[in-house]
């Protein structure tokens, strides 16, 4: 279990002070895949670097199980670090070493014998599907392959925790998916706790169980992915979950009123809402805006419907009765 | 016009004296570079690791001092270095003149230069990779020996090649005060005896040596660099 308690980090430089993290409290259970999402500059990298003390928090504590990391000696800290592996946005491979040597690196650091290192490294390259690339140098590998090598390297010391700082931000969508599959597999098979930092909603959606939304150095929301995404409460969360919804206020339709329909995780297979409303009640809805997504077979998101003013009462009545959604009339000022 | 007798006399000198002179120039250059690297490499590492953003920051007054001393040593003209280190040379070599003795001032004059070259090579290493090593639990010594130095091998080779050619140039100056080699020949025959043909020949040989060292150094650096796709 990882616990961040009242964690704050302030950078002081010639240009002034930056409060990168403010009073963060997060608990991550063993075996979780925990996402930390936020806009650029929100403090995500700073937060993840605090977890292995690459960055010393200004205030607060990081507990790994029951060890307070700030109390450890340098030597003890180095030992704990070999249990908290890290995967980076730009892979950070040793460019003058082969794939095999790169995977060996953490083991060498830990003082393992060369023969044991190589055996373990081969095994891990097989796990990430690169057994035929062991003597290739990073420059000879694609981005996705390089990230696989980096993941194999991270697993070399049998860590309990895997910290991933934007592991897919440098990759194309297909490669992103294959790397996310790999991370999910690792979490399942090896039961390693995974913490993923990202600014991409889709990453959280596809692999995370829990999520914290970071805005301007503060955790503004956290919880199970489904819950947080269903009803993002804060402005920052909404901007991340439904980036398009900031356009809402710009929409106004002549002679129509706007209704916001929020999907809270109803079955995706239930009857089609708009069609039913039209065919059964003769209410024609103008879809002014829609952003929904399906997570584990359930629908989340919101939709903005333009409806003739005289039909609005009927529409509200119908929608309120439907399962898995909440409805509100949108006043002129949004 | 150059007289035939002049030519044959020159050729005679080239034939009898140049092989030894070339050998002296080469071994003095390489030995001086070797010793300068032995002193300059750790110093260059220190300049990088001891920096305030380095992996093991040293007190800033100490870093300032080291930097000032290096800059100072680098700004002293080589001729002055030779004279100033006379006592040191005599202490180490038993004499202050001669080919072997010239290795001492050459080393003293070039190690600060090498320290700077090593510093710039090591600074090319991606700080993110150093962070990776730290996150894997590496200590400072492991970062130096397993990351900083191995990752900058091609750049170190390229920079030491530059040092070799520079030090080769210095040997010509040390030839003026008792050192041997092509430099000495160029000066004795050209400056004191007006035998320009021989001087020109010695200079051409120096140029050829620089070319050979530079191109093989560059080739070696490229061969060692795995960042290039090949
Ligand atoms: N070493 C530092 N010195 C001063 N300020 C820093 C330092 N590191 C980070 N910051 C500041 O802290 C804030 C958070 O930075 P951080 O790198 O954690 O953001 P991030 O969420 O990872 O952003 P991105 O998505 O762009 O990577 C930024 O305002 C940044 O300028
Ligand atoms: Mg970041």
Coordinates of C-alpha atoms and ligand atoms in Angstrom, one line a residue:
Chain A
X1 CA 0.0 0.0 0.0
X2 CA 1.2 3.5 -0.8
X3 CA 0.0 6.4 1.2
X4 CA 0.7 10.0 0.5
X5 CA -0.2 12.1 3.5
X6 CA -0.5 15.9 3.4
X7 CA 2.1 16.0 0.7
X8 CA 3.3 19.4 -0.5
X9 CA 6.1 20.5 -2.8
X10 CA 7.3 24.0 -3.3
X11 CA 10.0 24.8 -5.8
X12 CA 12.1 27.9 -4.9
X13 CA 14.1 29.4 -7.7
X14 CA 15.4 32.7 -8.8
X15 CA 12.2 33.4 -10.7
X16 CA 10.2 32.9 -7.5
X17 CA 8.4 30.0 -5.8
X18 CA 6.1 27.5 -7.5
X19 CA 3.7 25.5 -5.3
X20 CA 3.8 22.4 -7.5
X21 CA 1.8 20.2 -5.0
X22 CA -0.6 21.3 -2.4
X23 CA -1.6 19.1 0.5
X24 CA -2.0 15.8 -1.5
X25 CA -3.7 12.8 0.2
X26 CA -3.9 9.6 -1.8
X27 CA -4.0 6.0 -0.8
X28 CA -3.2 3.3 -3.3
X29 CA -4.0 -0.3 -2.5
X30 CA -1.8 -3.2 -3.5
X31 CA -2.6 -4.5 -6.9
X32 CA -4.3 -1.4 -8.0
X33 CA -3.9 0.4 -11.4
X34 CA -4.1 4.0 -10.3
X35 CA -4.3 6.8 -12.7
X36 CA -3.2 10.4 -12.0
X37 CA -4.5 12.7 -14.7
X38 CA -4.1 16.4 -15.1
X39 CA -3.3 19.1 -17.5
X40 CA 0.2 20.1 -18.4
X41 CA 1.9 21.7 -15.4
X42 CA -0.6 20.3 -12.9
X43 CA 2.2 18.7 -11.0
X44 CA 1.8 15.1 -12.2
X45 CA 5.5 14.4 -12.7
X46 CA 6.4 16.1 -9.5
X47 CA 3.9 13.9 -7.7
X48 CA 5.2 10.6 -9.1
X49 CA 8.8 11.7 -8.5
X50 CA 7.9 12.2 -4.8
X51 CA 6.7 8.6 -4.5
X52 CA 10.3 7.4 -4.9
X53 CA 11.9 10.5 -3.4
X54 CA 13.6 11.6 -6.6
X55 CA 12.0 14.8 -5.4
X56 CA 11.9 15.4 -1.7
X57 CA 8.5 16.7 -0.6
X58 CA 8.6 20.0 1.2
X59 CA 6.0 18.8 3.6
X60 CA 4.1 15.6 4.3
X61 CA 5.0 11.9 4.1
X62 CA 5.2 9.1 1.7
X63 CA 4.5 5.7 3.2
X64 CA 5.3 2.5 1.3
X65 CA 3.5 -0.2 3.3
X66 CA 4.4 1.2 6.7
X67 CA 7.8 2.7 5.9
X68 CA 8.1 6.4 6.0
X69 CA 10.5 7.1 3.1
X70 CA 11.7 10.4 4.4
X71 CA 13.2 8.7 7.5
X72 CA 15.4 6.3 5.4
X73 CA 19.2 6.7 5.0
X74 CA 20.5 7.1 1.5
X75 CA 21.5 3.5 1.3
X76 CA 18.1 2.3 2.6
X77 CA 16.4 4.6 0.1
X78 CA 18.3 3.1 -2.8
X79 CA 17.2 -0.4 -1.7
X80 CA 13.6 0.7 -1.6
X81 CA 13.9 2.3 -5.0
X82 CA 14.8 -1.0 -6.6
X83 CA 11.4 -2.1 -5.4
X84 CA 9.7 0.9 -7.1
X85 CA 10.5 0.7 -10.8
X86 CA 9.9 3.5 -13.1
X87 CA 8.8 3.8 -16.8
X88 CA 9.2 7.2 -18.6
X89 CA 7.7 9.1 -21.4
X90 CA 10.9 9.1 -23.4
X91 CA 12.0 5.6 -22.4
X92 CA 15.3 6.8 -21.0
X93 CA 17.3 3.8 -22.3
X94 CA 21.0 3.7 -22.3
X95 CA 21.8 4.5 -25.9
X96 CA 25.2 2.8 -26.0
X97 CA 23.8 -0.5 -24.6
X98 CA 21.9 -3.3 -26.3
X99 CA 18.3 -4.2 -25.3
X100 CA 19.6 -7.0 -23.2
X101 CA 22.2 -4.9 -21.4
X102 CA 19.5 -2.3 -20.7
X103 CA 17.3 -4.8 -19.1
X104 CA 20.3 -6.1 -17.1
X105 CA 21.1 -2.6 -15.8
X106 CA 19.0 -2.5 -12.6
X107 CA 20.2 -6.0 -11.7
X108 CA 23.8 -4.9 -12.2
X109 CA 23.1 -1.9 -10.0
X110 CA 21.8 -4.3 -7.3
X111 CA 25.0 -6.3 -7.6
X112 CA 23.7 -9.4 -9.3
X113 CA 26.1 -11.7 -11.1
X114 CA 26.4 -11.1 -14.9
X115 CA 25.1 -14.6 -15.8
X116 CA 22.0 -14.3 -13.6
X117 CA 21.3 -10.8 -15.0
X118 CA 21.3 -12.1 -18.6
X119 CA 19.2 -15.1 -17.9
X120 CA 16.6 -12.9 -16.1
X121 CA 16.8 -10.3 -18.9
X122 CA 16.2 -12.8 -21.6
X123 CA 13.1 -14.1 -19.7
X124 CA 11.8 -10.5 -19.5
X125 CA 12.4 -9.7 -23.1
X126 CA 10.4 -12.8 -23.9
X127 CA 7.6 -11.5 -21.6
X128 CA 7.4 -8.2 -23.5
X129 CA 7.7 -9.9 -26.9
X130 CA 11.2 -8.8 -27.9
X131 CA 13.2 -12.1 -27.5
X132 CA 14.6 -11.6 -31.0
X133 CA 15.9 -8.1 -30.3
X134 CA 18.2 -8.7 -27.4
X135 CA 21.3 -7.5 -29.3
X136 CA 19.7 -4.5 -30.9
X137 CA 20.6 -1.0 -29.7
X138 CA 17.8 1.5 -28.8
X139 CA 18.4 3.5 -32.0
X140 CA 17.6 0.4 -34.0
X141 CA 14.2 -0.1 -32.3
X142 CA 10.9 1.7 -32.8
X143 CA 9.4 3.8 -30.0
X144 CA 7.0 1.1 -29.0
X145 CA 9.8 -1.5 -28.9
X146 CA 12.0 0.9 -26.9
X147 CA 9.2 1.3 -24.3
X148 CA 8.9 -2.5 -24.1
X149 CA 12.6 -2.7 -23.4
X150 CA 12.1 0.0 -20.7
X151 CA 9.2 -2.0 -19.2
X152 CA 11.2 -5.2 -19.2
X153 CA 14.0 -3.2 -17.5
X154 CA 11.6 -1.9 -14.9
X155 CA 10.5 -5.4 -14.1
X156 CA 14.1 -6.8 -13.7
X157 CA 14.3 -6.4 -10.0
X158 CA 10.8 -7.9 -9.3
X159 CA 9.4 -4.6 -8.1
X160 CA 6.3 -4.3 -6.0
X161 CA 5.3 -1.0 -7.6
X162 CA 5.6 0.3 -11.2
X163 CA 5.5 4.1 -11.7
X164 CA 4.7 5.2 -15.2
X165 CA 5.2 8.8 -16.2
X166 CA 3.2 9.3 -19.4
X167 CA 4.3 5.9 -20.7
X168 CA 2.5 6.3 -24.0
X169 CA 2.6 10.0 -24.7
X170 CA 5.4 9.6 -27.3
X171 CA 3.6 6.7 -29.1
X172 CA 1.0 6.5 -31.8
X173 CA -2.5 5.2 -31.0
X174 CA -1.9 1.6 -32.0
X175 CA 1.4 1.3 -30.2
X176 CA -0.3 3.0 -27.2
X177 CA -2.9 0.3 -27.0
X178 CA -0.3 -2.5 -27.2
X179 CA 1.7 -0.9 -24.4
X180 CA -1.4 -0.4 -22.3
X181 CA -2.3 -4.0 -22.8
X182 CA 1.2 -5.0 -21.7
X183 CA 0.9 -2.9 -18.5
X184 CA -2.5 -4.3 -17.8
X185 CA -1.1 -7.8 -18.3
X186 CA 1.8 -7.1 -15.9
X187 CA -0.7 -5.9 -13.3
X188 CA -2.8 -9.0 -13.7
X189 CA -0.1 -11.6 -13.9
X190 CA 2.5 -10.3 -11.6
X191 CA 0.2 -8.4 -9.3
X192 CA 2.4 -5.3 -9.4
X193 CA 0.8 -2.1 -8.2
X194 CA 0.8 0.3 -11.2
X195 CA 0.6 4.1 -11.0
X196 CA 0.1 5.7 -14.3
X197 CA 0.4 9.4 -15.0
X198 CA -1.2 10.8 -18.1
X199 CA -3.0 13.6 -19.6
X200 CA -4.9 11.3 -21.9
X201 CA -8.4 10.3 -20.7
X202 CA -8.2 7.2 -22.9
X203 CA -5.3 5.8 -20.9
X204 CA -7.1 6.0 -17.6
X205 CA -10.2 4.6 -19.2
X206 CA -8.6 1.6 -20.7
X207 CA -6.4 0.4 -17.8
X208 CA -7.1 2.2 -14.5
X209 CA -9.3 1.1 -11.7
X210 CA -8.9 4.2 -9.6
X211 CA -8.0 7.7 -10.6
X212 CA -7.1 11.0 -9.0
X213 CA -7.6 14.3 -10.9
X214 CA -4.8 16.8 -10.3
X215 CA -5.4 20.4 -11.0
X216 CA -2.9 23.1 -10.3
X217 CA -1.1 21.0 -7.7
X218 CA -4.3 19.9 -5.9
X219 CA -6.2 16.6 -6.1
X220 CA -9.7 17.9 -7.0
X221 CA -11.4 14.5 -7.3
X222 CA -10.5 10.9 -6.7
X223 CA -12.1 7.5 -6.6
X224 CA -13.1 4.6 -8.8
X225 CA -12.8 5.5 -12.5
X226 CA -16.4 4.8 -13.3
X227 CA -17.6 7.1 -10.5
X228 CA -15.3 10.0 -11.2
X229 CA -16.0 9.9 -14.9
X230 CA -19.7 9.6 -14.5
X231 CA -20.1 12.8 -12.6
X232 CA -17.1 15.0 -12.8
X233 CA -17.9 17.5 -10.1
X234 CA -15.3 20.1 -10.6
X235 CA -14.6 22.3 -13.5
X236 CA -11.1 20.9 -13.9
X237 CA -12.4 17.3 -13.9
X238 CA -15.1 18.2 -16.5
X239 CA -12.6 19.8 -18.7
X240 CA -10.5 16.6 -18.7
X241 CA -13.3 14.1 -19.0
X242 CA -15.3 16.0 -21.6
X243 CA -12.9 18.3 -23.2
X244 CA -15.5 19.3 -25.8
X245 CA -18.0 20.5 -23.2
X246 CA -16.4 23.9 -22.9
X247 CA -18.1 24.7 -26.2
X248 CA -21.5 24.2 -24.6
X249 CA -22.0 27.8 -23.7
X250 CA -21.6 28.9 -27.2
X251 CA -24.6 26.9 -28.4
X252 CA -28.1 28.5 -28.6
X253 CA -30.8 27.4 -30.9
X254 CA -33.7 29.6 -32.1
X255 CA -37.0 28.8 -30.4
X256 CA -35.6 25.9 -28.5
X257 CA -34.6 25.2 -25.0
X258 CA -31.6 23.2 -24.0
X259 CA -31.7 20.2 -21.7
X260 CA -28.6 18.5 -20.4
X261 CA -28.8 14.8 -20.1
X262 CA -26.1 13.2 -18.0
X263 CA -25.5 9.4 -18.3
X264 CA -24.5 7.9 -15.0
X265 CA -23.5 4.4 -16.1
X266 CA -26.7 2.8 -17.3
X267 CA -26.5 -0.3 -19.5
X268 CA -25.3 0.6 -22.9
X269 CA -27.7 -1.9 -24.4
X270 CA -30.9 -0.2 -23.1
X271 CA -33.3 1.2 -25.6
X272 CA -32.2 4.2 -27.7
X273 CA -33.2 7.3 -25.9
X274 CA -33.6 9.9 -28.6
X275 CA -35.3 7.5 -31.0
X276 CA -37.8 6.3 -28.4
X277 CA -38.6 9.9 -27.5
X278 CA -39.3 10.7 -31.1
X279 CA -41.3 7.7 -32.0
X280 CA -43.3 7.3 -28.8
X281 CA -43.9 10.9 -27.8
X282 CA -43.4 12.8 -31.0
X283 CA -40.7 14.9 -29.5
X284 CA -37.9 15.8 -31.9
X285 CA -34.7 16.5 -30.2
X286 CA -31.9 18.5 -31.8
X287 CA -28.6 17.1 -30.5
X288 CA -26.6 20.2 -29.9
X289 CA -23.7 18.5 -28.4
X290 CA -22.8 15.0 -27.2
X291 CA -19.9 13.4 -25.5
X292 CA -20.4 10.0 -24.1
X293 CA -18.2 7.0 -23.6
X294 CA -18.7 3.5 -22.7
X295 CA -16.7 2.0 -19.8
X296 CA -17.1 -1.6 -19.0
X297 CA -20.4 -1.8 -20.9
X298 CA -21.9 1.3 -19.1
X299 CA -22.5 4.7 -20.6
X300 CA -21.1 7.8 -19.1
X301 CA -21.1 11.3 -20.4
X302 CA -23.4 14.1 -21.2
X303 CA -25.6 15.3 -24.1
X304 CA -27.1 18.6 -24.8
X305 CA -30.5 18.5 -26.4
X306 CA -32.4 21.3 -28.1
X307 CA -36.1 20.9 -27.8
X308 CA -39.1 23.0 -28.9
X309 CA -40.2 25.2 -26.1
X310 CA -43.8 23.9 -26.0
X311 CA -42.6 20.3 -25.7
X312 CA -40.1 20.9 -23.0
X313 CA -42.3 19.7 -20.1
X314 CA -43.1 16.4 -21.8
X315 CA -39.5 15.8 -22.7
X316 CA -38.4 16.4 -19.1
X317 CA -41.0 14.1 -17.8
X318 CA -40.0 11.3 -20.2
X319 CA -36.3 11.7 -19.6
X320 CA -36.6 11.8 -15.9
X321 CA -38.3 8.4 -15.9
X322 CA -35.5 6.8 -18.0
X323 CA -32.9 4.7 -16.1
X324 CA -29.4 5.7 -15.6
X325 CA -29.6 9.3 -16.5
X326 CA -30.2 12.6 -14.8
X327 CA -31.7 15.6 -16.5
X328 CA -31.5 19.3 -16.0
X329 CA -32.8 22.3 -17.9
X330 CA -30.0 24.6 -19.0
X331 CA -30.6 28.2 -18.1
X332 CA -29.5 30.9 -20.5
X333 CA -26.3 31.6 -18.7
X334 CA -25.3 28.0 -18.9
Chain B
X1 CA 65.4 28.1 -58.1
X2 CA 66.4 25.4 -55.8
X3 CA 69.8 23.9 -56.6
X4 CA 70.2 20.2 -57.0
X5 CA 72.9 20.1 -54.4
X6 CA 70.6 21.8 -51.9
X7 CA 67.9 19.2 -52.6
X8 CA 70.2 16.2 -52.1
X9 CA 71.5 17.7 -48.9
X10 CA 68.0 18.2 -47.7
X11 CA 67.0 14.7 -48.6
X12 CA 70.0 13.4 -46.7
X13 CA 68.8 15.2 -43.5
X14 CA 65.3 14.0 -44.0
X15 CA 66.4 10.4 -44.5
X16 CA 68.7 10.3 -41.4
X17 CA 66.8 12.5 -38.9
X18 CA 63.1 12.3 -39.7
X19 CA 62.3 8.7 -38.7
X20 CA 63.5 9.4 -35.2
X21 CA 61.8 12.8 -35.1
X22 CA 58.5 11.4 -36.2
X23 CA 58.7 8.7 -33.6
X24 CA 59.6 11.2 -30.9
X25 CA 56.7 13.5 -31.8
X26 CA 54.3 10.6 -31.8
X27 CA 55.3 9.1 -28.5
X28 CA 55.6 12.4 -26.7
X29 CA 52.1 13.4 -28.0
X30 CA 50.5 10.1 -27.0
X31 CA 52.2 9.8 -23.6
X32 CA 51.5 13.5 -22.7
X33 CA 47.8 13.0 -23.7
X34 CA 47.6 9.8 -21.7
X35 CA 48.9 11.5 -18.5
X36 CA 46.8 14.5 -19.1
X37 CA 43.7 12.3 -19.4
X38 CA 44.7 10.5 -16.2
X39 CA 44.5 13.8 -14.4
X40 CA 41.9 15.6 -16.6
X41 CA 39.3 12.8 -16.7
X42 CA 38.6 12.6 -13.0
X43 CA 38.7 16.4 -12.8
X44 CA 36.2 16.6 -15.7
X45 CA 33.9 14.1 -13.9
X46 CA 34.2 16.2 -10.7
X47 CA 33.2 19.3 -12.6
X48 CA 30.0 17.6 -13.7
X49 CA 29.0 15.6 -10.6
X50 CA 30.0 18.4 -8.2
X51 CA 27.9 21.0 -9.9
X52 CA 24.9 22.3 -8.0
X53 CA 22.6 20.3 -10.2
X54 CA 25.0 17.4 -10.3
X55 CA 24.6 13.9 -8.8
X56 CA 26.8 14.8 -5.8
X57 CA 27.0 18.6 -5.4
X58 CA 30.1 20.0 -3.7
X59 CA 30.2 23.2 -1.8
X60 CA 29.9 26.0 -4.3
X61 CA 33.0 27.8 -3.1
X62 CA 35.0 24.7 -3.9
X63 CA 33.5 24.4 -7.4
X64 CA 34.2 28.0 -8.0
X65 CA 37.8 27.6 -6.9
X66 CA 38.3 24.5 -9.1
X67 CA 36.8 26.4 -12.1
X68 CA 39.0 29.5 -11.5
X69 CA 42.1 27.4 -11.2
X70 CA 41.3 25.5 -14.4
X71 CA 40.6 28.7 -16.3
X72 CA 43.8 30.2 -15.0
X73 CA 45.9 27.3 -16.0
X74 CA 44.3 27.3 -19.5
X75 CA 45.1 30.9 -20.1
X76 CA 48.8 30.6 -19.4
X77 CA 50.8 30.5 -22.7
X78 CA 52.4 27.1 -23.2
X79 CA 55.9 28.7 -23.4
X80 CA 55.4 30.1 -20.0
X81 CA 54.2 26.8 -18.7
X82 CA 57.4 25.1 -19.9
X83 CA 59.5 27.6 -18.0
X84 CA 57.3 27.6 -14.8
X85 CA 57.3 23.9 -14.5
X86 CA 61.1 23.6 -15.0
X87 CA 61.7 22.7 -11.4
X88 CA 58.9 20.1 -11.4
X89 CA 60.2 18.6 -14.6
X90 CA 63.7 18.3 -13.1
X91 CA 62.2 16.7 -10.0
X92 CA 60.3 14.1 -11.9
X93 CA 62.6 13.4 -14.9
X94 CA 66.0 14.3 -13.4
X95 CA 66.5 16.9 -16.2
X96 CA 64.5 19.7 -17.6
X97 CA 65.6 19.3 -21.2
X98 CA 65.2 16.5 -23.7
X99 CA 62.4 14.8 -25.5
X100 CA 61.1 12.7 -22.5
X101 CA 61.4 15.7 -20.2
X102 CA 59.0 17.7 -22.5
X103 CA 56.2 15.3 -21.5
X104 CA 55.9 17.1 -18.1
X105 CA 55.1 20.6 -19.3
X106 CA 52.9 19.1 -22.1
X107 CA 50.9 17.2 -19.4
X108 CA 50.6 20.2 -17.1
X109 CA 49.5 22.5 -20.0
X110 CA 46.9 20.1 -21.3
X111 CA 45.1 18.4 -18.4
X112 CA 42.9 21.5 -17.7
X113 CA 42.0 21.5 -21.3
X114 CA 41.1 17.8 -21.2
X115 CA 39.1 18.4 -18.0
X116 CA 36.9 20.9 -19.9
X117 CA 36.6 18.5 -22.8
X118 CA 35.5 15.7 -20.5
X119 CA 33.1 18.0 -18.8
X120 CA 31.4 18.9 -22.1
X121 CA 31.2 15.3 -23.1
X122 CA 29.6 14.2 -19.9
X123 CA 27.1 17.1 -20.0
X124 CA 25.8 15.7 -23.2
X125 CA 24.4 12.7 -21.3
X126 CA 20.6 13.0 -21.1
X127 CA 19.7 14.0 -17.5
X128 CA 16.6 11.8 -17.8
X129 CA 18.8 8.8 -18.2
X130 CA 20.7 9.8 -15.0
X131 CA 17.3 10.1 -13.3
X132 CA 16.4 6.6 -14.6
X133 CA 19.6 5.3 -12.9
X134 CA 18.8 7.0 -9.7
X135 CA 15.3 5.6 -9.8
X136 CA 16.8 2.2 -10.2
X137 CA 18.7 2.8 -6.9
X138 CA 22.2 3.6 -8.4
X139 CA 24.7 5.4 -6.2
X140 CA 26.9 8.1 -7.4
X141 CA 29.8 5.8 -8.3
X142 CA 27.6 3.5 -10.3
X143 CA 26.1 6.5 -12.1
X144 CA 29.6 7.6 -13.1
X145 CA 30.9 4.2 -14.1
X146 CA 27.8 2.7 -15.6
X147 CA 26.0 5.7 -17.1
X148 CA 28.0 8.9 -17.5
X149 CA 31.2 7.4 -18.8
X150 CA 29.9 4.6 -21.0
X151 CA 27.2 6.7 -22.5
X152 CA 29.7 9.4 -23.5
X153 CA 32.4 7.2 -25.0
X154 CA 31.9 8.4 -28.6
X155 CA 32.0 12.0 -27.5
X156 CA 35.0 11.4 -25.2
X157 CA 36.9 9.7 -28.1
X158 CA 36.1 12.6 -30.4
X159 CA 37.2 15.1 -27.8
X160 CA 40.4 13.3 -26.9
X161 CA 41.2 13.3 -30.6
X162 CA 41.0 17.0 -30.5
X163 CA 43.3 17.0 -27.5
X164 CA 45.8 14.8 -29.3
X165 CA 46.0 17.2 -32.3
X166 CA 46.3 20.2 -30.0
X167 CA 49.1 18.6 -28.0
X168 CA 50.8 17.6 -31.2
X169 CA 50.9 21.3 -32.0
X170 CA 52.4 22.0 -28.5
X171 CA 55.2 19.5 -29.1
X172 CA 56.4 21.8 -31.9
X173 CA 56.8 24.6 -29.3
X174 CA 58.4 22.4 -26.8
X175 CA 60.9 21.6 -29.5
X176 CA 62.1 25.2 -29.2
X177 CA 63.3 24.6 -25.6
X178 CA 65.0 21.2 -25.6
X179 CA 62.2 18.9 -26.6
X180 CA 62.8 16.6 -29.6
X181 CA 60.6 15.7 -32.6
X182 CA 59.5 17.4 -35.8
X183 CA 59.0 20.7 -34.1
X184 CA 62.6 20.9 -33.1
X185 CA 63.8 20.0 -36.6
X186 CA 61.5 22.6 -38.2
X187 CA 62.9 25.3 -35.8
X188 CA 66.6 24.4 -35.9
X189 CA 66.8 24.1 -39.7
X190 CA 64.3 26.8 -40.6
X191 CA 64.9 29.4 -38.0
X192 CA 68.6 29.0 -37.2
X193 CA 70.0 27.7 -40.4
X194 CA 67.7 29.1 -43.1
X195 CA 67.1 25.6 -44.6
X196 CA 63.5 26.2 -45.5
X197 CA 63.1 23.1 -47.5
X198 CA 63.6 21.0 -44.4
X199 CA 61.3 23.2 -42.3
X200 CA 58.6 22.9 -44.9
X201 CA 59.0 19.2 -45.0
X202 CA 58.7 19.0 -41.2
X203 CA 55.6 21.1 -41.2
X204 CA 54.0 19.0 -43.9
X205 CA 54.7 15.9 -41.9
X206 CA 53.1 17.6 -38.8
X207 CA 50.0 18.4 -40.9
X208 CA 49.9 14.8 -42.2
X209 CA 50.1 13.5 -38.6
X210 CA 47.3 15.7 -37.5
X211 CA 45.2 14.5 -40.4
X212 CA 45.9 10.9 -39.6
X213 CA 45.0 11.3 -35.9
X214 CA 41.9 13.3 -36.6
X215 CA 40.5 11.0 -39.2
X216 CA 41.1 7.8 -37.3
X217 CA 39.7 9.4 -34.2
X218 CA 36.6 10.5 -35.9
X219 CA 36.2 7.1 -37.5
X220 CA 36.7 5.4 -34.1
X221 CA 34.2 7.7 -32.4
X222 CA 31.6 6.9 -35.1
X223 CA 32.3 3.2 -34.9
X224 CA 31.7 3.3 -31.2
X225 CA 28.5 5.3 -31.3
X226 CA 25.4 3.1 -31.2
X227 CA 23.1 6.1 -31.4
X228 CA 23.7 6.0 -35.2
X229 CA 21.6 3.5 -37.0
X230 CA 23.8 1.1 -38.9
Ligands
LIG1 N1 12.8 21.6 -10.7 C1 11.8 22.5 -10.7 N2 12.1 23.8 -10.4 C2 11.1 24.7 -10.4 N3 9.8 24.5 -10.8 C3 9.5 23.2 -11.2 C4 10.5 22.2 -11.2 N4 9.9 21.0 -11.6 C5 8.6 21.4 -11.8 N5 8.4 22.7 -11.6 C6 7.1 23.4 -11.7 O1 6.1 22.6 -11.1 C7 4.9 22.6 -11.8 C8 4.5 21.2 -12.0 O2 5.4 20.5 -12.9 P1 5.3 19.0 -13.4 O3 6.4 18.7 -14.2 O4 5.1 18.2 -12.2 O5 4.0 19.1 -14.3 P2 3.3 17.9 -15.1 O6 1.9 17.8 -14.6 O7 4.1 16.7 -15.1 O8 3.2 18.5 -16.6 P3 3.4 17.8 -18.0 O9 2.2 17.2 -18.3 O10 3.7 19.0 -18.9 O11 4.6 16.9 -17.9 C9 5.2 23.4 -13.1 O12 4.7 24.7 -12.9 C10 6.7 23.4 -13.2 O13 7.1 24.6 -13.8
LIG2 MG1 5.2 15.6 -16.6

